[in-house]
mmCIF file of C-alpha atoms and ligand atoms in Angstrom:
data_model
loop_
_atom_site.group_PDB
_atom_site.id
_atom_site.type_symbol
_atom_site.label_atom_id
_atom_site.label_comp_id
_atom_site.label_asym_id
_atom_site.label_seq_id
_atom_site.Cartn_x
_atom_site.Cartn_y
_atom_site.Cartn_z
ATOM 1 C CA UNK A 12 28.218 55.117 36.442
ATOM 2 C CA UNK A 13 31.326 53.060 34.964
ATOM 3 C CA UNK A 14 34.090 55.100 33.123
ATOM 4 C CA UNK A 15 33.981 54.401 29.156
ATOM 5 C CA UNK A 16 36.388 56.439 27.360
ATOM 6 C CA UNK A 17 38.515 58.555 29.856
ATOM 7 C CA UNK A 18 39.139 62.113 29.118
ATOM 8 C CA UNK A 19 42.577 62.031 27.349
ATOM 9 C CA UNK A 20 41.219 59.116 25.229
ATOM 10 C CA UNK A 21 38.612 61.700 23.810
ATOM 11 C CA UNK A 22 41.239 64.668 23.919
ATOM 12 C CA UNK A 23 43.486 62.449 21.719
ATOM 13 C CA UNK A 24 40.458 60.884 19.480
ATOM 14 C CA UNK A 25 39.141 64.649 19.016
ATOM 15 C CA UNK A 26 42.836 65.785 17.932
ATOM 16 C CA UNK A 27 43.038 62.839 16.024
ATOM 17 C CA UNK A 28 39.384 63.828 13.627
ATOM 18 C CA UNK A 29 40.502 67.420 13.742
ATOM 19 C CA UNK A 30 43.801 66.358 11.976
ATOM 20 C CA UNK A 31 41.990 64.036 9.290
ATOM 21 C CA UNK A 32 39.664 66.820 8.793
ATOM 22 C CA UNK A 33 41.951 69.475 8.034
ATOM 23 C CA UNK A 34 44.067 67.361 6.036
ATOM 24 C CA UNK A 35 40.990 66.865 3.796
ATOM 25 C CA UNK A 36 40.238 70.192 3.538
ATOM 26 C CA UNK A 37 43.387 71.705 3.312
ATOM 27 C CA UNK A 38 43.456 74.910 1.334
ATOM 28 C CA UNK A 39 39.504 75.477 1.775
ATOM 29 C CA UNK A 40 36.932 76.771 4.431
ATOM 30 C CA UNK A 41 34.541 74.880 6.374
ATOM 31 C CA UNK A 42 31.590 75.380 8.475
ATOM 32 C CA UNK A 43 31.133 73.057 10.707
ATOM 33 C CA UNK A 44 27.259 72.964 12.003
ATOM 34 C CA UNK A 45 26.710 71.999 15.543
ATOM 35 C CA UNK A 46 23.741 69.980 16.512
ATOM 36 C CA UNK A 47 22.854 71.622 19.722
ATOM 37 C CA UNK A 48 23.199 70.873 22.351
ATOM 38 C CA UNK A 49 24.496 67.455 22.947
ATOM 39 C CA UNK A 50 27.837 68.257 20.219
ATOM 40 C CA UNK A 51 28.723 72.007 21.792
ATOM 41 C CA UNK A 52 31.913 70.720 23.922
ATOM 42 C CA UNK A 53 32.570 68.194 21.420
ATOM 43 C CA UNK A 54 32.399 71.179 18.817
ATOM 44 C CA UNK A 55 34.395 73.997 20.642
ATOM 45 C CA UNK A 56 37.425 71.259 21.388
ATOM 46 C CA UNK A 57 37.291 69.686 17.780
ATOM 47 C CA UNK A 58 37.401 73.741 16.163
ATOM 48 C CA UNK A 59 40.309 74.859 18.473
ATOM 49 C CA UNK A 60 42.006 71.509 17.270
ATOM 50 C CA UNK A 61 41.644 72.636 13.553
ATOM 51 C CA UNK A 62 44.688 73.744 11.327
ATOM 52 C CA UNK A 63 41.997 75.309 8.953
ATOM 53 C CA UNK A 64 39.742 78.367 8.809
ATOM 54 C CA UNK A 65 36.425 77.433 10.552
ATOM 55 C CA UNK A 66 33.141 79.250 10.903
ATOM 56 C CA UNK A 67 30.763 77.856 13.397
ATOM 57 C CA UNK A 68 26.832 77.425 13.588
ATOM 58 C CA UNK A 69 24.302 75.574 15.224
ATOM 59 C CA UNK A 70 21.090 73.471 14.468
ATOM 60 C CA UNK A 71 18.856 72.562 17.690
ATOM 61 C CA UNK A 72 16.418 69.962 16.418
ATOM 62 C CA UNK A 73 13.009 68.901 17.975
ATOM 63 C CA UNK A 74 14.340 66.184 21.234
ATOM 64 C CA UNK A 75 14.778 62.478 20.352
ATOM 65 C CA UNK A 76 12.020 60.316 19.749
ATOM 66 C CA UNK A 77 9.742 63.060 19.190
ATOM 67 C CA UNK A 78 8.689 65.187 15.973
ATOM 68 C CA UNK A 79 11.527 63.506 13.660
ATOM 69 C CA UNK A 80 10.496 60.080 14.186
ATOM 70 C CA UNK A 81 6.426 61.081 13.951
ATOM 71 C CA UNK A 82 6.855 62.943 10.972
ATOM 72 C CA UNK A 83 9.698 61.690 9.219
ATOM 73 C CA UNK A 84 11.233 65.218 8.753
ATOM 74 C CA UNK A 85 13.361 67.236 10.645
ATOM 75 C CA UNK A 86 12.008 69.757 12.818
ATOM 76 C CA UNK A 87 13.955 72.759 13.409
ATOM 77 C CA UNK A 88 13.501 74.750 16.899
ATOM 78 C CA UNK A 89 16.630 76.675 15.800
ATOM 79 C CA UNK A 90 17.670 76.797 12.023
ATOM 80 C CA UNK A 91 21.184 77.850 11.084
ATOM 81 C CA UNK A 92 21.523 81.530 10.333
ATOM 82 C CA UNK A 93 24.199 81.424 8.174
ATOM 83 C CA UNK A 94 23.370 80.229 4.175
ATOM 84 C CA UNK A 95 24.840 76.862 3.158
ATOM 85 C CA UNK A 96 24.897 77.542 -0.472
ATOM 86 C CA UNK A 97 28.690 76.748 -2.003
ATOM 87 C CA UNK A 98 30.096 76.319 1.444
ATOM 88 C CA UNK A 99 32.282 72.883 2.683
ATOM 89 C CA UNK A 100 29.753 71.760 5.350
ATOM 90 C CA UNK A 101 30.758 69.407 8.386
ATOM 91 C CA UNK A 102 27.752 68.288 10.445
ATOM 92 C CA UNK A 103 29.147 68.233 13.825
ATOM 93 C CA UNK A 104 27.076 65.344 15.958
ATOM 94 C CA UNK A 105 27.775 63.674 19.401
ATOM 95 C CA UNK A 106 26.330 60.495 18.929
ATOM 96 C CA UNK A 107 24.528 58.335 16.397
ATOM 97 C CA UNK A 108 22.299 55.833 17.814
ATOM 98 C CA UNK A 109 19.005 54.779 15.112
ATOM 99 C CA UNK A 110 20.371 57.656 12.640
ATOM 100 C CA UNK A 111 16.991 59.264 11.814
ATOM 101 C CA UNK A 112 18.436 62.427 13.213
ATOM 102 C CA UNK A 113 21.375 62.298 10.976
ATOM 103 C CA UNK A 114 20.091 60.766 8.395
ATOM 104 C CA UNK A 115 17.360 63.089 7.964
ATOM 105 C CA UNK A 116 19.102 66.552 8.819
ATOM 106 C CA UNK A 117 21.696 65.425 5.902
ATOM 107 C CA UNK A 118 18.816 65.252 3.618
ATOM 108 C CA UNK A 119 17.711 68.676 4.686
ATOM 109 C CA UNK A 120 20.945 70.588 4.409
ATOM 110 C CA UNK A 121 22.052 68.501 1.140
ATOM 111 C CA UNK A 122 18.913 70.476 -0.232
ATOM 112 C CA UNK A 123 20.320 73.666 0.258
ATOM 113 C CA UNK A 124 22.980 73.066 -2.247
ATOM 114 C CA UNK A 125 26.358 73.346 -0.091
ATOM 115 C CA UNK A 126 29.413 72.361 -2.440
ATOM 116 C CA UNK A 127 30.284 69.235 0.117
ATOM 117 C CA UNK A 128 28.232 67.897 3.174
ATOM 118 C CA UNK A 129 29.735 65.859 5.514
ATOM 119 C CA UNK A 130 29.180 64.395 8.892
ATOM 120 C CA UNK A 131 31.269 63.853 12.378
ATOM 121 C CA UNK A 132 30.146 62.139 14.913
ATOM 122 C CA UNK A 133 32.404 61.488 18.088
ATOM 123 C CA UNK A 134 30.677 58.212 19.046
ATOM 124 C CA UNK A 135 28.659 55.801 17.048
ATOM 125 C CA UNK A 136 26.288 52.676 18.074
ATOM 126 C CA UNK A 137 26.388 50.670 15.170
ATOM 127 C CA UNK A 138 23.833 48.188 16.370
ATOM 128 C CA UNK A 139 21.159 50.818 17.060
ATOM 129 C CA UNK A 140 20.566 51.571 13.597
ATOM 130 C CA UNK A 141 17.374 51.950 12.460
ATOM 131 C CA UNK A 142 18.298 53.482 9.027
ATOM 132 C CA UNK A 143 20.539 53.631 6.830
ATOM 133 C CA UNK A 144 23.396 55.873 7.689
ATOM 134 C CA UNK A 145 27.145 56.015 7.626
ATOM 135 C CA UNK A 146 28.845 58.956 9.134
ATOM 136 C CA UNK A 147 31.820 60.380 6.809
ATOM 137 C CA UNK A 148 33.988 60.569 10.343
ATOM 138 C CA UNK A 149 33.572 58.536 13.539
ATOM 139 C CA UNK A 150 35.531 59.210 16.885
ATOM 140 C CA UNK A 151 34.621 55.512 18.772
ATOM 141 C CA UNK A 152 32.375 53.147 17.957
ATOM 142 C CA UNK A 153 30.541 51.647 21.034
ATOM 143 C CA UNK A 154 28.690 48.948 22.130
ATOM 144 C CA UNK A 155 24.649 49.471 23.027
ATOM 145 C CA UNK A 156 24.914 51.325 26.193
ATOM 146 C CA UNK A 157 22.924 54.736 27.525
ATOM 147 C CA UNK A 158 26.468 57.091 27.801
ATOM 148 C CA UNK A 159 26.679 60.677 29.641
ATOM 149 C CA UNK A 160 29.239 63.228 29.297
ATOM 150 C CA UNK A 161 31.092 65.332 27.581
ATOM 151 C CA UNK A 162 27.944 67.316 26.478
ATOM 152 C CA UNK A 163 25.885 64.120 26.524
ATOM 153 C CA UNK A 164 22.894 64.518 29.098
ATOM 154 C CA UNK A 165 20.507 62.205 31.098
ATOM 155 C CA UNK A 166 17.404 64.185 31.685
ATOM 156 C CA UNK A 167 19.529 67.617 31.052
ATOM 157 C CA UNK A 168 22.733 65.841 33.933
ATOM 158 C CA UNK A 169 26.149 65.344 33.414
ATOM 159 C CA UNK A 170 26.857 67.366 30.428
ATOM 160 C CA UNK A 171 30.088 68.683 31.725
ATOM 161 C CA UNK A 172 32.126 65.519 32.905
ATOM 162 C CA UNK A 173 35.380 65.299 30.929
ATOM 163 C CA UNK A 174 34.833 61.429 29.974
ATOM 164 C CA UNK A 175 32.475 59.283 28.746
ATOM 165 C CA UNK A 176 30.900 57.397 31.364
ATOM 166 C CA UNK A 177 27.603 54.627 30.880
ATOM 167 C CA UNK A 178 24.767 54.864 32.930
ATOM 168 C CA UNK A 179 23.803 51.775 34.277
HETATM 169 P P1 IMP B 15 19.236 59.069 16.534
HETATM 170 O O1 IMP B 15 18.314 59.848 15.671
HETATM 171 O O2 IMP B 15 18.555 57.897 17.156
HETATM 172 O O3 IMP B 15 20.516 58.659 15.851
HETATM 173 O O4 IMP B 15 19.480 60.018 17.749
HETATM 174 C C1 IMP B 15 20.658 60.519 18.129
HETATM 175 C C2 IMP B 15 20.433 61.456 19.295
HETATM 176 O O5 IMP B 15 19.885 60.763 20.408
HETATM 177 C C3 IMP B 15 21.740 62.022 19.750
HETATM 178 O O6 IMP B 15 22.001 63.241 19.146
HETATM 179 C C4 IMP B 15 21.537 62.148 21.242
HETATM 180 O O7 IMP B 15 20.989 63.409 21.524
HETATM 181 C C5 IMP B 15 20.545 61.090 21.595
HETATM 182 N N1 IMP B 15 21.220 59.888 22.139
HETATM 183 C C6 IMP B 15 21.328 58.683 21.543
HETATM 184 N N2 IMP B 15 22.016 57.814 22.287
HETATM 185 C C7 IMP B 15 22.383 58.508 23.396
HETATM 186 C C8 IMP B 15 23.157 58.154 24.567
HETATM 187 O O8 IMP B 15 23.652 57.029 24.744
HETATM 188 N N3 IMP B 15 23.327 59.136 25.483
HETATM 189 C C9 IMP B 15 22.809 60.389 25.340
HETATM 190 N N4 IMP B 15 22.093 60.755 24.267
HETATM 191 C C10 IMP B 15 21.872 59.828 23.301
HETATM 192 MG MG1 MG B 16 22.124 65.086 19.882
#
């Protein structure tokens, strides 16, 4: 395993989108949806970094590579529980790699008429894309490597290491 991002580069990266976040939503509420689980530590660090009422939830969506892609559609194996009509909604994501998870998730919440969707995503491989998808904020955007920790997993492993390390 070889060290990518160290653990006060993300500290200072998550401070950072928490400050651009709140600055955009200053004077409003958001809920900021977590997609379980890889985005929970990712989540709890960027909501006690916000300057601006939060309320939390959390999507868990069938694993990668599996129903979405098949299907085309989002499959839920936990919906939120809270309703997204009229509420400031930020997607809260760990990584983007093809963006059919994003990119299809969006298209399911967008349904349910919030007043703003948007999307977070602390890391992003831009040359993984499948489709067409541009997150509204992006922590780091990497090169095409497997990466574990902080709350990304290999085979369910090394969720809770403070950096961002690649697998080789
Ligand atoms: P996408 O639909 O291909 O964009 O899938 C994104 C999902 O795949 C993420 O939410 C992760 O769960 C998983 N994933 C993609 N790349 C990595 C990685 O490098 N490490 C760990 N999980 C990853
Ligand atoms: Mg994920």
């Amino acid at each position: 395993m070889k060290l990518l991002l160290s653990e006060k580069e993300v500290q200072k990266k998550v401070e950072a989108l928490a400050g651009k976040i709140s600055q955009d939503f200053l004077g409003k509420e958001i809920l900021l949806v977590g997609v379980l689980k890889g985005a929970f530590i990712f989540m709890a660090d960027l909501a006690r970094q916000m300057t601006i009422p939060v309320k939390m939830d959390f999507v868990r969506l069938a694993s990668y590579g599996t129903g979405i892609r098949s299907s085309g559609k989002v499959k839920f194996t936990k919906d939120l529980e809270t309703p997204l009509r009229g509420q400031n909604v930020i997607v809260v994501e760990d990584i983007i790699d093809t963006g059919i998870t994003l990119k299809h998730l969006s298209q399911c919440l967008k349904a349910r008429r919030p007043r703003s969707l948007k999307v977070v995503a602390l890391l992003d491989k831009p040359g993984r894309r499948e489709v067409n998808f541009h997150a509204d904020y992006v922590g780091f955007r990497i090169d095409d490597h497997f990466v574990v920790g902080y709350g990304l997993d290999c085979a369910e492993e090394y969720r809770n290491l403070r950096g961002i390390y690649v697998l080789k």
